[in-house]
CSV table of C-alpha atoms in Angstrom, one decimal:
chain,number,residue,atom,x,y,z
J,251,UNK,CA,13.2,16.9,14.8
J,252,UNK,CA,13.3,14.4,11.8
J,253,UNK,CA,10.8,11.9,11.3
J,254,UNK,CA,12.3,8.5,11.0
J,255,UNK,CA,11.0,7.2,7.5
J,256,UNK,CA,9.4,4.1,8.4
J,257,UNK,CA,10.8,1.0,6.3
J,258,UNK,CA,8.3,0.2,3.4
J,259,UNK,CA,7.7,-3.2,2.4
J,260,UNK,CA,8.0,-3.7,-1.4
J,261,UNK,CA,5.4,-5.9,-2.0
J,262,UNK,CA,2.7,-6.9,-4.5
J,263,UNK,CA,-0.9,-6.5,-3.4
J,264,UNK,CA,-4.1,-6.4,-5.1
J,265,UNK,CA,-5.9,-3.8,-4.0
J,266,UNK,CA,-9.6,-2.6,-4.8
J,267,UNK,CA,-9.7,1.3,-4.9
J,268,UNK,CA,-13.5,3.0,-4.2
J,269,UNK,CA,-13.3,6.4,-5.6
J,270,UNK,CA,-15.9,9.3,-6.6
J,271,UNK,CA,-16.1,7.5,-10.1
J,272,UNK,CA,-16.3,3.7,-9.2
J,273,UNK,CA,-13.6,0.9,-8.3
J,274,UNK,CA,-10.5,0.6,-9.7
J,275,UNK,CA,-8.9,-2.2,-9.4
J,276,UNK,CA,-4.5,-1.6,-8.8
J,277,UNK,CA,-1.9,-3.1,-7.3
J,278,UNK,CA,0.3,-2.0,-3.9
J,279,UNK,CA,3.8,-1.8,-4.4
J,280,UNK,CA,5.1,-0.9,-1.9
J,281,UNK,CA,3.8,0.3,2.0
J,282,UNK,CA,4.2,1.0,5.7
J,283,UNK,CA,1.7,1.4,8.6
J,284,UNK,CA,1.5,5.1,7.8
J,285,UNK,CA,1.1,4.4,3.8
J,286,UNK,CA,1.5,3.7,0.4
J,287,UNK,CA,2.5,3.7,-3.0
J,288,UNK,CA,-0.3,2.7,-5.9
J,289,UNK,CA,0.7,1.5,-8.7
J,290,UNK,CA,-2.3,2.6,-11.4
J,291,UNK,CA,-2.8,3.7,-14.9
J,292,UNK,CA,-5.3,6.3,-14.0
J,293,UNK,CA,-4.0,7.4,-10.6
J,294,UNK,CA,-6.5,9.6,-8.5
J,295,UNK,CA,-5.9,13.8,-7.9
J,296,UNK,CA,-3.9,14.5,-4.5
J,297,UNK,CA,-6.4,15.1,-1.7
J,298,UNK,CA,-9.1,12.8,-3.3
J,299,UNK,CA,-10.1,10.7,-0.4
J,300,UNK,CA,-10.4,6.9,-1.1
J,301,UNK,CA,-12.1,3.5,0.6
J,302,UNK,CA,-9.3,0.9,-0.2
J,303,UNK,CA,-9.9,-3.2,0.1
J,304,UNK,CA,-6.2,-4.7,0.2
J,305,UNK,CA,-5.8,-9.0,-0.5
J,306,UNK,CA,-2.1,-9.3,1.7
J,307,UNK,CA,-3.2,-13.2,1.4
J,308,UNK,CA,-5.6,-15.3,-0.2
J,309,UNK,CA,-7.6,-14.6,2.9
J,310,UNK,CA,-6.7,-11.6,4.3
J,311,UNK,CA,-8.5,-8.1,3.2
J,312,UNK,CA,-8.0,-5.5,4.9
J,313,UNK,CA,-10.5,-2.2,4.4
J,314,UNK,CA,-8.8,1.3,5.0
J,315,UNK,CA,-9.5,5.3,4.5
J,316,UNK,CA,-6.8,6.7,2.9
J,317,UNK,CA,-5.9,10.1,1.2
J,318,UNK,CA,-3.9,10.6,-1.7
J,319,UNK,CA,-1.0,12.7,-1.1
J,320,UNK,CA,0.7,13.0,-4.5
J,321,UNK,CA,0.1,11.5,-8.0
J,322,UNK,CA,1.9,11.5,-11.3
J,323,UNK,CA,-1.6,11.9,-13.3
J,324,UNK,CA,-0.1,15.3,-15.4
J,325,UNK,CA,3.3,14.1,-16.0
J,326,UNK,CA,4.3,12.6,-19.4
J,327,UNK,CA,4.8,9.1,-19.9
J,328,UNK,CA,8.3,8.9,-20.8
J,329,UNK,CA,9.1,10.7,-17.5
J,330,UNK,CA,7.3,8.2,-15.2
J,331,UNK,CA,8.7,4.5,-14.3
J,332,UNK,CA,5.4,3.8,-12.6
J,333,UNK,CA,2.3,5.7,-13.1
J,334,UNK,CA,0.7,5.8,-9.8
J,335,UNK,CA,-0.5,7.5,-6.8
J,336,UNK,CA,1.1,7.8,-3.0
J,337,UNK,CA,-1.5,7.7,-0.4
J,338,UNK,CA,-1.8,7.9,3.4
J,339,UNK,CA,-4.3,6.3,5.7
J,340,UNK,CA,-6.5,8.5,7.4
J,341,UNK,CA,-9.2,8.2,10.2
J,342,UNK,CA,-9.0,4.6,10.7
J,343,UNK,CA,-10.9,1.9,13.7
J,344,UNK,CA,-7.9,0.6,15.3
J,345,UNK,CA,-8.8,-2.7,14.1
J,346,UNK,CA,-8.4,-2.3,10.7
J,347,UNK,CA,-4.6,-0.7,11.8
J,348,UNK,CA,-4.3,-3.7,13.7
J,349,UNK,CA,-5.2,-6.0,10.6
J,350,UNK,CA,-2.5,-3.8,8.4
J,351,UNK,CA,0.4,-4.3,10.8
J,352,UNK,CA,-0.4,-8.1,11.2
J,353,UNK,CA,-0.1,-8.2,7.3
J,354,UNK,CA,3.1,-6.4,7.9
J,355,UNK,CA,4.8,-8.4,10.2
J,356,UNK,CA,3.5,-12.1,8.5
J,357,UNK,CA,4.8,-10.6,5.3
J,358,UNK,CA,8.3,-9.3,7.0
J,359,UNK,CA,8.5,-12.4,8.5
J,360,UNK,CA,8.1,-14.7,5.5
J,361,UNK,CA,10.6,-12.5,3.2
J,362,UNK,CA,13.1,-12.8,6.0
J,363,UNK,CA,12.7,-16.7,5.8
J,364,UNK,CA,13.6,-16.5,1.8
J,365,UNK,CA,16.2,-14.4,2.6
J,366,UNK,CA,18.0,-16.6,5.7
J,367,UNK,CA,20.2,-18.9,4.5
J,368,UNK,CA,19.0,-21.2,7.0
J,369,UNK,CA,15.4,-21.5,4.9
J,370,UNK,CA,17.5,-22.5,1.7
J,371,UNK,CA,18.6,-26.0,3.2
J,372,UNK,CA,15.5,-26.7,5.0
């Protein structure tokens, strides 16, 4: 049975990245309740395991586990569009999940009323 691929939202999030070797700071480009894609200039090895901080908003941060599944680190530069790393959240209290789907759905919501032609005339 396939997995259904779980829309990603393209976004642009700061995020705070605690590794082995100290914080980097990177931005989210784009992500789903399962994971993520990194965009970073010195992306982390697959498997590392990594504390991220993610600002969706000015006020909201949200603090998750995640793993890193696959990153770009080897290849040359003219081959990659965006150095970075794709991660997936492991091991996490339900209420930081709950805090990353509430991000989800405010930012979902708020594209959609860009998008509606409705918003336009308002």
């Amino acid at each position: 049975e396939k997995r259904k691929k779980i829309e990603r939202a393209e976004v642009a999030w700061p995020v705070f990245i605690k590794t082995g070797s100290g914080i980097i700071k990177a931005v989210i480009r784009n992500i789903n309740r399962s994971g993520a894609f990194i965009k970073c200039d010195s992306p982390c090895k697959s498997g590392e395991r990594l504390r991220i901080l993610i600002k969706s908003t000015e006020k909201r941060r949200i603090l998750l586990n995640a793993e890193v599944v696959w990153s770009n680190t080897g290849i040359p530069e003219e081959r990659v569009i965006n150095r970075g790393m794709g991660i997936r959240f492991i091991k996490n209290p339900d209420k930081n999940l709950t805090a990353l789907k509430l991000a989800l759905d405010e930012y979902t919501r708020s594209e959609k009323m860009i998008a509606s032609p409705q918003a336009a005339s308002l």
